One Martini backbone bead per residue (centre of mass of N, CA, C, O) as a GRO file, in nm:
protein
  389
    1MET     BB    1   9.286  -8.845  13.727
    2ALA     BB    2   8.981  -8.808  13.691
    3SER     BB    3   8.948  -8.572  13.902
    4ARG     BB    4   9.122  -8.372  13.746
    5ARG     BB    5   8.970  -8.364  13.475
    6SER     BB    6   8.696  -8.265  13.589
    7ALA     BB    7   8.807  -8.003  13.710
    8ARG     BB    8   8.889  -7.871  13.440
    9LEU     BB    9   8.613  -7.881  13.299
   10SER     BB   10   8.457  -7.712  13.506
   11ALA     BB   11   8.626  -7.462  13.482
   12LEU     BB   12   8.580  -7.411  13.170
   13VAL     BB   13   8.268  -7.385  13.189
   14SER     BB   14   8.257  -7.144  13.394
   15SER     BB   15   8.416  -6.945  13.222
   16THR     BB   16   8.220  -6.943  12.975
   17VAL     BB   17   7.966  -6.850  13.120
   18LEU     BB   18   8.094  -6.588  13.241
   19ALA     BB   19   8.161  -6.450  12.954
   20ASP     BB   20   7.867  -6.448  12.856
   21ALA     BB   21   7.749  -6.268  13.101
   22LEU     BB   22   7.943  -6.061  13.044
   23PRO     BB   23   8.046  -5.781  12.930
   24PRO     BB   24   8.287  -5.662  12.712
   25SER     BB   25   8.407  -5.433  12.907
   26ALA     BB   26   8.472  -5.660  13.153
   27LEU     BB   27   8.689  -5.763  12.992
   28PRO     BB   28   8.984  -5.846  12.921
   29ALA     BB   29   9.245  -5.754  12.756
   30VAL     BB   30   9.361  -5.868  12.432
   31ARG     BB   31   9.647  -5.944  12.282
   32LYS     BB   32   9.733  -5.880  11.955
   33ARG     BB   33   9.857  -5.970  11.670
   34LYS     BB   34  10.019  -5.844  11.412
   35ALA     BB   35   9.996  -5.805  11.096
   36PRO     BB   36  10.153  -5.827  10.818
   37ALA     BB   37  10.295  -5.627  10.612
   38LYS     BB   38  10.169  -5.500  10.310
   39ASP     BB   39  10.190  -5.428  10.001
   40PRO     BB   40  10.126  -5.197   9.807
   41ALA     BB   41   9.907  -5.139   9.570
   42PRO     BB   42   9.911  -5.079   9.257
   43PRO     BB   43   9.831  -4.854   9.046
   44PRO     BB   44   9.621  -4.817   8.817
   45ALA     BB   45   9.619  -4.844   8.486
   46PRO     BB   46   9.575  -4.681   8.237
   47ALA     BB   47   9.367  -4.658   7.986
   48PRO     BB   48   9.372  -4.696   7.672
   49ALA     BB   49   9.266  -4.517   7.402
   50GLU     BB   50   9.384  -4.756   7.215
   51GLU     BB   51   9.422  -5.033   7.062
   52GLU     BB   52   9.710  -5.214   6.989
   53ALA     BB   53   9.893  -5.389   6.783
   54PRO     BB   54  10.099  -5.616   6.786
   55SER     BB   55  10.459  -5.641   6.773
   56THR     BB   56  10.740  -5.738   6.607
   57PRO     BB   57  11.055  -5.769   6.660
   58PRO     BB   58  11.328  -5.735   6.516
   59ARG     BB   59  11.572  -5.916   6.384
   60ARG     BB   60  11.872  -6.035   6.435
   61ARG     BB   61  12.161  -6.083   6.269
   62ALA     BB   62  12.349  -6.334   6.230
   63ARG     BB   63  12.684  -6.416   6.291
   64LYS     BB   64  12.927  -6.561   6.130
   65ASN     BB   65  13.153  -6.698   6.320
   66ASN     BB   66  13.174  -6.433   6.496
   67GLN     BB   67  13.204  -6.191   6.324
   68GLU     BB   68  13.307  -5.888   6.254
   69PRO     BB   69  13.238  -5.610   6.130
   70PRO     BB   70  13.321  -5.439   5.878
   71ALA     BB   71  13.566  -5.166   5.812
   72THR     BB   72  13.413  -5.047   5.586
   73PRO     BB   73  13.332  -4.752   5.497
   74THR     BB   74  13.118  -4.523   5.438
   75PRO     BB   75  13.080  -4.257   5.246
   76ASN     BB   76  13.041  -4.063   5.485
   77ALA     BB   77  13.298  -4.155   5.638
   78VAL     BB   78  13.501  -4.070   5.431
   79GLY     BB   79  13.463  -3.765   5.463
   80LEU     BB   80  13.565  -3.765   5.759
   81MET     BB   81  13.845  -3.898   5.711
   82ALA     BB   82  13.942  -3.655   5.507
   83GLU     BB   83  13.976  -3.476   5.721
   84LYS     BB   84  14.173  -3.229   5.853
   85ALA     BB   85  14.355  -3.188   6.111
   86GLN     BB   86  14.433  -2.999   6.357
   87VAL     BB   87  14.715  -2.904   6.523
   88ASN     BB   88  14.554  -2.779   6.812
   89GLY     BB   89  14.349  -3.025   6.761
   90SER     BB   90  14.099  -3.292   6.745
   91THR     BB   91  13.894  -3.120   6.588
   92PRO     BB   92  13.764  -3.107   6.281
   93VAL     BB   93  13.768  -2.857   6.033
   94LYS     BB   94  13.544  -2.737   5.799
   95LYS     BB   95  13.631  -2.570   5.507
   96PRO     BB   96  13.548  -2.367   5.281
   97LYS     BB   97  13.547  -2.343   4.958
   98SER     BB   98  13.726  -2.171   4.736
   99ALA     BB   99  13.692  -2.003   4.457
  100ALA     BB  100  13.823  -2.020   4.157
  101ILE     BB  101  14.044  -1.838   3.984
  102SER     BB  102  14.032  -1.674   3.700
  103ARG     BB  103  14.254  -1.733   3.433
  104LEU     BB  104  14.477  -1.712   3.205
  105ALA     BB  105  14.540  -1.938   2.935
  106ASP     BB  106  14.806  -2.163   2.802
  107PRO     BB  107  14.910  -2.447   2.613
  108ASN     BB  108  15.226  -2.333   2.598
  109LYS     BB  109  15.204  -2.310   2.916
  110THR     BB  110  15.207  -2.248   3.237
  111ASN     BB  111  14.899  -2.317   3.454
  112ALA     BB  112  15.031  -2.336   3.723
  113PRO     BB  113  15.056  -2.249   4.043
  114LEU     BB  114  15.375  -2.144   4.189
  115PHE     BB  115  15.577  -2.237   4.449
  116SER     BB  116  15.831  -2.057   4.591
  117PRO     BB  117  16.116  -2.157   4.757
  118LYS     BB  118  16.261  -1.874   4.769
  119THR     BB  119  16.001  -1.664   4.840
  120SER     BB  120  15.704  -1.773   4.914
  121ARG     BB  121  15.550  -1.747   4.642
  122ILE     BB  122  15.329  -1.692   4.383
  123VAL     BB  123  15.354  -1.824   4.048
  124ALA     BB  124  15.230  -1.703   3.740
  125SER     BB  125  15.168  -1.719   3.442
  126LYS     BB  126  15.198  -1.548   3.165
  127PRO     BB  127  14.990  -1.384   2.975
  128ALA     BB  128  14.923  -1.320   2.653
  129ASP     BB  129  14.711  -1.110   2.781
  130ALA     BB  130  14.694  -0.852   3.018
  131ALA     BB  131  14.410  -0.855   2.985
  132SER     BB  132  14.105  -0.889   3.125
  133PRO     BB  133  13.836  -1.089   3.050
  134SER     BB  134  13.620  -0.919   3.223
  135LYS     BB  135  13.717  -0.637   3.042
  136ALA     BB  136  13.567  -0.673   2.795
  137PRO     BB  137  13.422  -0.528   2.555
  138MET     BB  138  13.136  -0.454   2.442
  139GLY     BB  139  13.076  -0.594   2.137
  140SER     BB  140  13.325  -0.759   2.078
  141SER     BB  141  13.487  -0.938   1.807
  142LYS     BB  142  13.651  -1.105   1.984
  143ALA     BB  143  13.758  -1.369   2.085
  144PRO     BB  144  13.743  -1.566   2.328
  145ARG     BB  145  13.915  -1.628   2.607
  146THR     BB  146  14.158  -1.833   2.753
  147THR     BB  147  14.083  -2.007   3.050
  148THR     BB  148  14.065  -2.208   3.320
  149GLU     BB  149  13.755  -2.270   3.261
  150ASN     BB  150  13.778  -2.334   2.920
  151ILE     BB  151  14.017  -2.509   2.818
  152LEU     BB  152  13.902  -2.793   2.828
  153GLU     BB  153  13.668  -2.749   2.629
  154GLU     BB  154  13.851  -2.679   2.396
  155ALA     BB  155  14.022  -2.930   2.386
  156CYS     BB  156  13.799  -3.136   2.341
  157ALA     BB  157  13.697  -3.025   2.082
  158HIS     BB  158  13.968  -3.053   1.927
  159LEU     BB  159  13.974  -3.366   1.950
  160ILE     BB  160  13.705  -3.421   1.804
  161LYS     BB  161  13.770  -3.275   1.540
  162VAL     BB  162  14.007  -3.463   1.459
  163ASP     BB  163  13.856  -3.716   1.620
  164GLU     BB  164  13.564  -3.887   1.673
  165ARG     BB  165  13.680  -4.118   1.865
  166MET     BB  166  13.697  -3.929   2.124
  167ARG     BB  167  13.419  -3.885   2.235
  168PRO     BB  168  13.369  -4.140   2.437
  169LEU     BB  169  13.608  -4.075   2.619
  170ILE     BB  170  13.520  -3.788   2.712
  171GLU     BB  171  13.232  -3.867   2.816
  172ASN     BB  172  13.358  -4.093   3.033
  173HIS     BB  173  13.610  -3.889   3.098
  174HIS     BB  174  13.712  -3.670   3.344
  175CYS     BB  175  13.950  -3.412   3.343
  176ARG     BB  176  14.086  -3.275   3.630
  177LEU     BB  177  14.371  -3.169   3.573
  178PHE     BB  178  14.231  -2.942   3.344
  179SER     BB  179  14.064  -2.807   3.532
  180SER     BB  180  13.982  -2.543   3.732
  181GLU     BB  181  14.064  -2.700   3.987
  182GLY     BB  182  14.339  -2.808   3.893
  183LEU     BB  183  14.459  -2.523   3.804
  184SER     BB  184  14.446  -2.407   4.128
  185GLU     BB  185  14.679  -2.578   4.215
  186GLU     BB  186  14.943  -2.578   4.402
  187ILE     BB  187  15.301  -2.591   4.320
  188ASP     BB  188  15.589  -2.750   4.425
  189PRO     BB  189  15.871  -2.807   4.236
  190PHE     BB  190  16.060  -2.941   4.441
  191GLU     BB  191  15.872  -3.153   4.556
  192ALA     BB  192  15.788  -3.289   4.282
  193LEU     BB  193  16.075  -3.378   4.204
  194ALA     BB  194  16.156  -3.523   4.455
  195SER     BB  195  15.918  -3.731   4.452
  196GLY     BB  196  16.010  -3.863   4.187
  197ILE     BB  197  16.270  -3.975   4.302
  198ILE     BB  198  16.159  -4.136   4.537
  199SER     BB  199  15.955  -4.322   4.334
  200GLN     BB  200  16.177  -4.470   4.210
  201GLN     BB  201  16.139  -4.820   4.210
  202VAL     BB  202  15.874  -4.799   4.383
  203SER     BB  203  15.616  -4.804   4.562
  204GLY     BB  204  15.368  -4.598   4.660
  205ALA     BB  205  15.375  -4.668   4.967
  206ALA     BB  206  15.683  -4.646   4.999
  207ALA     BB  207  15.705  -4.342   4.897
  208LYS     BB  208  15.522  -4.219   5.112
  209ALA     BB  209  15.697  -4.318   5.364
  210ILE     BB  210  15.956  -4.177   5.283
  211LYS     BB  211  15.845  -3.886   5.263
  212GLY     BB  212  15.763  -3.863   5.556
  213ARG     BB  213  16.049  -3.901   5.683
  214PHE     BB  214  16.182  -3.669   5.528
  215VAL     BB  215  16.008  -3.440   5.652
  216ALA     BB  216  16.060  -3.508   5.957
  217LEU     BB  217  16.363  -3.421   5.962
  218PHE     BB  218  16.246  -3.096   5.930
  219SER     BB  219  16.104  -3.108   6.191
  220ASP     BB  220  15.996  -2.984   6.523
  221GLY     BB  221  15.717  -3.154   6.624
  222SER     BB  222  15.446  -2.981   6.636
  223GLU     BB  223  15.313  -3.154   6.443
  224ALA     BB  224  15.122  -3.366   6.306
  225PRO     BB  225  15.202  -3.666   6.182
  226GLN     BB  226  14.982  -3.694   5.953
  227GLU     BB  227  15.071  -3.391   5.843
  228ILE     BB  228  15.323  -3.434   5.588
  229MET     BB  229  15.168  -3.383   5.299
  230SER     BB  230  15.262  -3.120   5.151
  231THR     BB  231  15.230  -2.852   4.910
  232GLY     BB  232  15.364  -2.572   5.056
  233SER     BB  233  15.158  -2.442   5.239
  234SER     BB  234  15.177  -2.247   5.534
  235SER     BB  235  14.844  -2.207   5.577
  236SER     BB  236  14.740  -2.514   5.641
  237GLY     BB  237  14.875  -2.655   5.902
  238ARG     BB  238  15.109  -2.803   5.780
  239ARG     BB  239  15.379  -2.970   5.674
  240ARG     BB  240  15.629  -2.848   5.513
  241PHE     BB  241  15.835  -2.869   5.275
  242PRO     BB  242  16.147  -2.845   5.251
  243HIS     BB  243  16.390  -2.638   5.194
  244PRO     BB  244  16.660  -2.625   4.999
  245SER     BB  245  16.852  -2.499   5.219
  246GLN     BB  246  16.805  -2.746   5.413
  247VAL     BB  247  16.902  -2.988   5.231
  248ALA     BB  248  17.180  -2.934   5.101
  249PRO     BB  249  17.354  -2.966   5.391
  250THR     BB  250  17.275  -3.248   5.430
  251PRO     BB  251  17.362  -3.543   5.515
  252LEU     BB  252  17.344  -3.838   5.371
  253GLU     BB  253  17.297  -4.008   5.636
  254THR     BB  254  17.034  -3.858   5.717
  255LEU     BB  255  16.873  -3.927   5.456
  256ARG     BB  256  16.895  -4.243   5.482
  257THR     BB  257  16.696  -4.273   5.738
  258ALA     BB  258  16.424  -4.248   5.546
  259GLY     BB  259  16.513  -4.469   5.293
  260LEU     BB  260  16.738  -4.369   5.114
  261SER     BB  261  16.946  -4.396   4.887
  262GLN     BB  262  17.242  -4.287   4.796
  263ARG     BB  263  17.158  -4.185   4.514
  264LYS     BB  264  16.895  -4.027   4.595
  265ALA     BB  265  17.038  -3.837   4.798
  266GLU     BB  266  17.210  -3.694   4.583
  267TYR     BB  267  16.986  -3.597   4.398
  268ILE     BB  268  16.843  -3.412   4.610
  269ILE     BB  269  17.076  -3.233   4.674
  270GLY     BB  270  17.125  -3.133   4.385
  271LEU     BB  271  16.843  -3.010   4.347
  272ALA     BB  272  16.866  -2.810   4.598
  273GLU     BB  273  17.107  -2.649   4.481
  274LYS     BB  274  16.972  -2.531   4.230
  275PHE     BB  275  16.742  -2.376   4.385
  276ASP     BB  276  16.940  -2.220   4.577
  277SER     BB  277  17.097  -2.072   4.339
  278GLY     BB  278  16.881  -2.024   4.077
  279GLU     BB  279  16.884  -2.217   3.841
  280LEU     BB  280  16.617  -2.292   3.970
  281SER     BB  281  16.277  -2.182   3.917
  282ALA     BB  282  15.947  -2.080   3.914
  283GLN     BB  283  15.978  -1.859   3.701
  284MET     BB  284  16.104  -2.026   3.482
  285LEU     BB  285  15.881  -2.259   3.473
  286ALA     BB  286  15.665  -2.047   3.374
  287ASP     BB  287  15.820  -1.885   3.119
  288ALA     BB  288  15.949  -2.100   2.968
  289PRO     BB  289  16.002  -2.291   2.735
  290TYR     BB  290  15.966  -2.629   2.703
  291GLU     BB  291  16.265  -2.689   2.593
  292GLU     BB  292  16.407  -2.546   2.834
  293VAL     BB  293  16.297  -2.708   3.064
  294VAL     BB  294  16.396  -2.978   2.971
  295GLU     BB  295  16.699  -2.915   2.962
  296LYS     BB  296  16.738  -2.831   3.267
  297LEU     BB  297  16.626  -3.091   3.403
  298ILE     BB  298  16.807  -3.309   3.254
  299ALA     BB  299  17.075  -3.199   3.400
  300VAL     BB  300  16.965  -3.345   3.644
  301ARG     BB  301  17.031  -3.568   3.856
  302GLY     BB  302  16.763  -3.810   3.826
  303LEU     BB  303  16.640  -3.684   3.555
  304GLY     BB  304  16.452  -3.790   3.311
  305ARG     BB  305  16.257  -3.753   3.039
  306TRP     BB  306  16.001  -3.873   3.161
  307SER     BB  307  15.993  -3.717   3.431
  308VAL     BB  308  15.968  -3.439   3.298
  309GLU     BB  309  15.713  -3.489   3.144
  310MET     BB  310  15.538  -3.542   3.389
  311PHE     BB  311  15.591  -3.268   3.528
  312ALA     BB  312  15.474  -3.092   3.299
  313CYS     BB  313  15.195  -3.223   3.311
  314PHE     BB  314  15.123  -3.259   3.641
  315GLY     BB  315  15.259  -2.990   3.740
  316LEU     BB  316  15.255  -2.745   3.520
  317LYS     BB  317  15.013  -2.788   3.303
  318ARG     BB  318  15.098  -2.869   3.030
  319MET     BB  319  14.917  -2.920   2.713
  320ASP     BB  320  15.195  -2.990   2.508
  321VAL     BB  321  15.256  -3.303   2.607
  322PHE     BB  322  15.472  -3.593   2.491
  323SER     BB  323  15.530  -3.939   2.538
  324LEU     BB  324  15.716  -4.181   2.367
  325GLY     BB  325  15.818  -4.369   2.639
  326ASP     BB  326  15.526  -4.460   2.702
  327LEU     BB  327  15.375  -4.765   2.731
  328GLY     BB  328  15.073  -4.686   2.786
  329VAL     BB  329  15.044  -4.500   2.537
  330GLN     BB  330  15.127  -4.702   2.322
  331ARG     BB  331  14.899  -4.906   2.386
  332GLY     BB  332  14.658  -4.721   2.346
  333MET     BB  333  14.704  -4.628   2.049
  334ALA     BB  334  14.680  -4.911   1.931
  335ALA     BB  335  14.385  -4.945   2.025
  336PHE     BB  336  14.262  -4.689   1.894
  337VAL     BB  337  14.336  -4.797   1.588
  338GLY     BB  338  14.266  -5.129   1.614
  339ARG     BB  339  14.459  -5.312   1.755
  340ASP     BB  340  14.597  -5.616   1.868
  341ILE     BB  341  14.732  -5.641   2.169
  342ALA     BB  342  14.787  -5.940   2.223
  343LYS     BB  343  14.963  -5.994   1.964
  344LEU     BB  344  15.178  -5.775   2.009
  345LYS     BB  345  15.278  -5.882   2.275
  346ALA     BB  346  15.385  -6.163   2.174
  347LYS     BB  347  15.623  -6.054   1.987
  348GLY     BB  348  15.767  -5.812   2.090
  349GLY     BB  349  15.990  -5.578   2.158
  350LYS     BB  350  16.031  -5.241   2.194
  351TRP     BB  351  15.784  -5.185   1.958
  352LYS     BB  352  15.516  -5.376   2.006
  353TYR     BB  353  15.283  -5.160   1.937
  354MET     BB  354  15.450  -4.876   1.843
  355SER     BB  355  15.602  -4.658   1.680
  356GLU     BB  356  15.747  -4.362   1.729
  357LYS     BB  357  15.674  -4.233   1.458
  358GLU     BB  358  15.372  -4.290   1.471
  359MET     BB  359  15.311  -4.148   1.736
  360GLU     BB  360  15.391  -3.868   1.634
  361GLU     BB  361  15.195  -3.839   1.382
  362ILE     BB  362  14.940  -3.859   1.560
  363SER     BB  363  14.984  -3.650   1.784
  364ASP     BB  364  15.026  -3.388   1.597
  365ARG     BB  365  14.717  -3.339   1.544
  366PHE     BB  366  14.664  -3.248   1.868
  367ARG     BB  367  14.770  -2.976   1.851
  368PRO     BB  368  14.799  -2.806   2.177
  369TYR     BB  369  14.667  -3.114   2.321
  370ARG     BB  370  14.867  -3.368   2.407
  371SER     BB  371  14.815  -3.411   2.704
  372LEU     BB  372  14.515  -3.489   2.678
  373PHE     BB  373  14.554  -3.721   2.483
  374MET     BB  374  14.737  -3.890   2.661
  375TRP     BB  375  14.538  -3.930   2.897
  376TYR     BB  376  14.331  -4.094   2.701
  377MET     BB  377  14.519  -4.324   2.632
  378TRP     BB  378  14.530  -4.432   2.918
  379ARG     BB  379  14.213  -4.499   2.923
  380VAL     BB  380  14.197  -4.726   2.712
  381GLU     BB  381  14.392  -4.916   2.915
  382GLU     BB  382  14.358  -4.831   3.225
  383THR     BB  383  14.592  -4.665   3.318
  384ASP     BB  384  14.762  -4.594   3.614
  385VAL     BB  385  14.787  -4.224   3.722
  386SER     BB  386  14.749  -4.146   4.025
  387THR     BB  387  15.033  -4.093   4.130
  388MET     BB  388  15.093  -3.854   3.936
  389GLU     BB  389  14.826  -3.690   4.022
   0.00000   0.00000   0.00000
């Protein structure tokens, strides 16, 4: 064992001495292992032009109990939601509003342009003077003509002149109903009266749903389902309210599928028959005196005096209508003259706020603008008339 170890040591020493004596080129090539490839170093980041102060990112507000954000739209979203979708596309197109055409107006006549269910034309009330107000001779001593642009201003001035207590009501509440914009809206009298029958003794939401289903009965299904509450204009791209000639021959059972009661279905068919026969027409409603309009409409089953008065005021835009049977007007007038509404309400009785005779005496002072006076009496006690409007 010792001899073998000494032999190996002597061989190792001799090889080392030999390697030191030979030149490097004479030595055998030694195969070296390749070093593992290293990732290239990233390029140095450019130096910033100037050092910025560190900023703290804004904190997100934590939602309590993981609640979803409220669905109430912002005012901007409301405008978007209010746009009417086009029938043949999903992108709503906002059309510029056309300026209201100034027409001659008369407080004792119909001031709304009426859509004729019979002829599909627009019927405007006949002016008191056929001459156009824009063509009045220069330097004429005639008083300025009453038009749809200035009739509301004249009416408000008259109300304040009669009773100064009307001033704060008028200054705080703008009556859009009789403004130039309100007087330019086209009204389909058949639709307005039928809608009044539909809405009797039901909530506003229920009446809207029933009216939608009623219109859908006469639709061919090509229009968008949400566009069913038309005002009668065929150019609007929305479902138009059915023509009286379509409604009159419809079986009662079919109308009842829209949610109408037996009695209301009979009333609407009777109303359609009167328009279809010509007994009622847009022309008559535009030209006839107020007493004749009331007489003819009350003769229709399903239309009481209050319904006719509301149609004359909110539909025909007649400015000298006054309803003695409206409890909201009665309560507002009592408060207007300074009475304690709470005490009067506790007493009870048919005319617990004010007698019919007293209402008539007070309202007569505001002729020929009693419709506007009535509208402001609703405002005294904040009676909601949005459904009628």
